[in-house]
Coordinates of C-alpha atoms in Angstrom, one line a residue:
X1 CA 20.2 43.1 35.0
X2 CA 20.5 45.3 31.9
X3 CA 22.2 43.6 28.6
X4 CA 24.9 46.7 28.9
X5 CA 25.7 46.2 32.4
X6 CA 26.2 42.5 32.0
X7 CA 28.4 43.2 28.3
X8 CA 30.3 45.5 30.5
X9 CA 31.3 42.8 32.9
X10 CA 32.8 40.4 30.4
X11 CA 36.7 40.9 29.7
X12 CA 38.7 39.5 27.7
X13 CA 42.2 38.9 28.8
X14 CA 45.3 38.0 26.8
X15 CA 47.1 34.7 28.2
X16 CA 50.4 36.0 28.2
X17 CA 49.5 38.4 30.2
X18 CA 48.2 35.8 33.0
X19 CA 49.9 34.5 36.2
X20 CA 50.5 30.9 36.9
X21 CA 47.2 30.8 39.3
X22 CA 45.0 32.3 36.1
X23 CA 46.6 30.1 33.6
X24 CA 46.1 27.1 36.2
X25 CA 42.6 27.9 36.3
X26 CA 42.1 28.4 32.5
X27 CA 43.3 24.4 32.2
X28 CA 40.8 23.6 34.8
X29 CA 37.9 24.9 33.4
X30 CA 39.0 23.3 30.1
X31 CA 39.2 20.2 31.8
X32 CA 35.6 20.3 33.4
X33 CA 33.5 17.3 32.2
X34 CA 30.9 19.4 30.1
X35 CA 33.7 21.6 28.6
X36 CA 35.6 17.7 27.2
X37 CA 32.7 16.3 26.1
X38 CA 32.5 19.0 23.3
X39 CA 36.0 19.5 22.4
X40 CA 38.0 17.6 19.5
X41 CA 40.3 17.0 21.6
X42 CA 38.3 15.3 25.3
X43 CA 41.1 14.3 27.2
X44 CA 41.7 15.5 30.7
X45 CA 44.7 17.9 29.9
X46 CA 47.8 17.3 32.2
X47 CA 49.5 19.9 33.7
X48 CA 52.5 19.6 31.6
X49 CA 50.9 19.5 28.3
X50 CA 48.6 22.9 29.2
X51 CA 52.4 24.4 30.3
X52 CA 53.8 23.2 27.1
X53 CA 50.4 24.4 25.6
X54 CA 51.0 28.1 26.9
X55 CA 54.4 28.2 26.0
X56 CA 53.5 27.2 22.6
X57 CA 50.8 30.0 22.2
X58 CA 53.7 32.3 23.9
X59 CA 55.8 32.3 20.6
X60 CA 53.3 32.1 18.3
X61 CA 51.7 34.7 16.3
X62 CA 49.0 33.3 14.2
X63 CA 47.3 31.9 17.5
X64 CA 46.0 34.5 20.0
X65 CA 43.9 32.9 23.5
X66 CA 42.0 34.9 25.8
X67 CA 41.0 34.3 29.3
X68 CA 37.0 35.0 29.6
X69 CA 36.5 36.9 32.7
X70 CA 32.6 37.9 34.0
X71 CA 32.2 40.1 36.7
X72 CA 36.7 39.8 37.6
X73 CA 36.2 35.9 37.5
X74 CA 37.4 33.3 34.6
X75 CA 34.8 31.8 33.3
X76 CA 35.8 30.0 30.4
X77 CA 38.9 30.5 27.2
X78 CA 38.4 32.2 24.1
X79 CA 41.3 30.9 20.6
X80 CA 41.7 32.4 17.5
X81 CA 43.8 30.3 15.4
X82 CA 45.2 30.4 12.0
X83 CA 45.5 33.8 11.9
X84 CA 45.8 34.8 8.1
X85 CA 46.9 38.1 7.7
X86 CA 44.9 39.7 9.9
X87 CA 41.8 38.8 7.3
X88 CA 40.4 35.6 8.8
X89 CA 40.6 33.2 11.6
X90 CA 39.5 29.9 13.3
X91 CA 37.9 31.0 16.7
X92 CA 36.1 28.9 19.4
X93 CA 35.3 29.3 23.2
X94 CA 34.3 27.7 25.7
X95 CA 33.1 28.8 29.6
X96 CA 31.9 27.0 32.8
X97 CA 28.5 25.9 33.3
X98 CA 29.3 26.4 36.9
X99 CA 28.8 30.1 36.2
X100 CA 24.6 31.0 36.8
X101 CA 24.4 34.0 34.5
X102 CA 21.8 32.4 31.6
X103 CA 22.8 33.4 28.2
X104 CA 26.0 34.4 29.2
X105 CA 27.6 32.3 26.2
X106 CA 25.5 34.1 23.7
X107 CA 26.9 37.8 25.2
X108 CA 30.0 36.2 25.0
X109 CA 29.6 35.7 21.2
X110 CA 28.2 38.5 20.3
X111 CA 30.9 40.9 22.0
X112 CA 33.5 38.3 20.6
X113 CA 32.3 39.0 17.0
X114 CA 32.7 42.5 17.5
X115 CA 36.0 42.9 18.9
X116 CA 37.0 40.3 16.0
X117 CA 35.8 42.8 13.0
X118 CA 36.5 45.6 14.8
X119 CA 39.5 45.3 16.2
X120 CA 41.5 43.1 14.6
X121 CA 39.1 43.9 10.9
X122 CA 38.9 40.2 10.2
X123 CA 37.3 40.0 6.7
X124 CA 35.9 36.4 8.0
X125 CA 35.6 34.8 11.1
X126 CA 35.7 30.6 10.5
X127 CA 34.9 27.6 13.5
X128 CA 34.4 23.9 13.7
X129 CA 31.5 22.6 15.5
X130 CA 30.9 18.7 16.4
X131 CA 27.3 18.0 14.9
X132 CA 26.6 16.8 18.3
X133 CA 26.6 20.1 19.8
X134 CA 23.8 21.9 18.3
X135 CA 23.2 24.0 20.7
X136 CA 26.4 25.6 19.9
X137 CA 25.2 25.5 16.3
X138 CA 22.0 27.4 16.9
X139 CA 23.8 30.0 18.5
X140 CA 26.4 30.6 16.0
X141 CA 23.9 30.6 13.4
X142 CA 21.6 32.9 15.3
X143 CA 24.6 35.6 14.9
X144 CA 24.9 34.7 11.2
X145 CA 27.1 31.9 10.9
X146 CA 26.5 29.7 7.7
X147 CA 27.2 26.2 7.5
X148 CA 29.9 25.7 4.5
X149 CA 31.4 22.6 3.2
X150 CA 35.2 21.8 3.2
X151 CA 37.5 19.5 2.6
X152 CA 39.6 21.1 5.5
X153 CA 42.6 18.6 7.5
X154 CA 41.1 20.6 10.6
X155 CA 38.4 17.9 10.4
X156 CA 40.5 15.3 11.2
X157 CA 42.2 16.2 14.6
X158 CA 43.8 13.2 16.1
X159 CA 40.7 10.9 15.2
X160 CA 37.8 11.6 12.6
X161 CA 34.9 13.2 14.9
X162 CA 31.9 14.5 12.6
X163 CA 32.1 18.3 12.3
X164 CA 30.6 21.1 10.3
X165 CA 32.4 24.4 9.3
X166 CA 30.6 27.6 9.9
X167 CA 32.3 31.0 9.0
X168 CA 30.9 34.9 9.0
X169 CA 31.3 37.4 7.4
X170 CA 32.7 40.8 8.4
X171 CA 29.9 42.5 5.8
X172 CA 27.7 39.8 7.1
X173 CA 27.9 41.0 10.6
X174 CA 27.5 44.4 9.9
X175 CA 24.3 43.7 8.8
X176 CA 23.7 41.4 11.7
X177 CA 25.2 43.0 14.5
X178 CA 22.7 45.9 13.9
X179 CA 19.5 43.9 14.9
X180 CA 21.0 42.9 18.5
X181 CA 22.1 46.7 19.6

């Protein structure tokens, strides 16, 4: 299938916008085994703490989540937090392994970043990564990401886990983004 078609058929749907049966399945993908194992937080997430979770991001305005959809299907959850005045962010996503579409995640990223500098005209785009994953790593670097050091409380979320803190750049991606059209 053509790269076009396939960007075409991933959406990206605001939670507040979602019905109890979306928001239902948003928590259960989050709570699928390979989806835990590379979160800071890898608890299975009760059904009361996603509620409390979504009424949380509900009132908030310097945390936006989006349900991933491919083809009219969730297939994974995509955060921005720590919204600074519109001029940078904490983002990270996640989607379903269940889904059979290969590089799906990277098409995720890449029409992500876009919508992120265009859009909302981030000036930088920020994420933590457990050194673990580095196949989440590869791909973020592959769309420009640059591994930065910091000093960041973000790195201790409930219990020290060993992360790395990537960010891009809006001029960055300009740049960037030009080689994958």
């Amino acid at each position: 299938m053509e790269l076009k078609k396939i960007l075409n058929k991933i959406k990206f749907k605001n939670v507040k916008s979602l019905n109890y049966k979306e928001t239902k399945l948003i928590r259960n993908l989050r709570n699928e085994k390979e989806i835990r194992k590379n979160m800071f937080t890898s608890h299975v997430i009760s059904e009361k703490e996603h509620l409390n979770w979504f009424k949380k991001i509900k009132s908030q305005s310097n945390e936006i989540f989006y349900a991933i959809y491919f083809e009219d299907k969730i297939v994974g959850g995509l955060g921005l937090k720590d919204i600074v005045k519109r001029k940078q962010a904490y983002w990270s996503f996640y989607i379903s392994r269940k889904n059979k579409v290969s590089g799906l995640g990277a098409l995720v990223e890449y029409k992500a970043l876009n919508f992120f500098f265009k859009f909302y005209k981030f000036l930088k785009i920020n994420c933590f990564v457990l050194k673990k994953n580095q196949l989440v790593i590869k791909l973020h670097k592959k769309f420009g990401f640059v591994e930065c050091k910091t000093t960041d409380k973000k790195m201790k979320i409930n219990y020290y886990k060993k992360v790395i803190k990537l960010e891009l750049k809006n001029s960055d991606w300009k740049k960037i983004s030009k080689k994958f059209e």
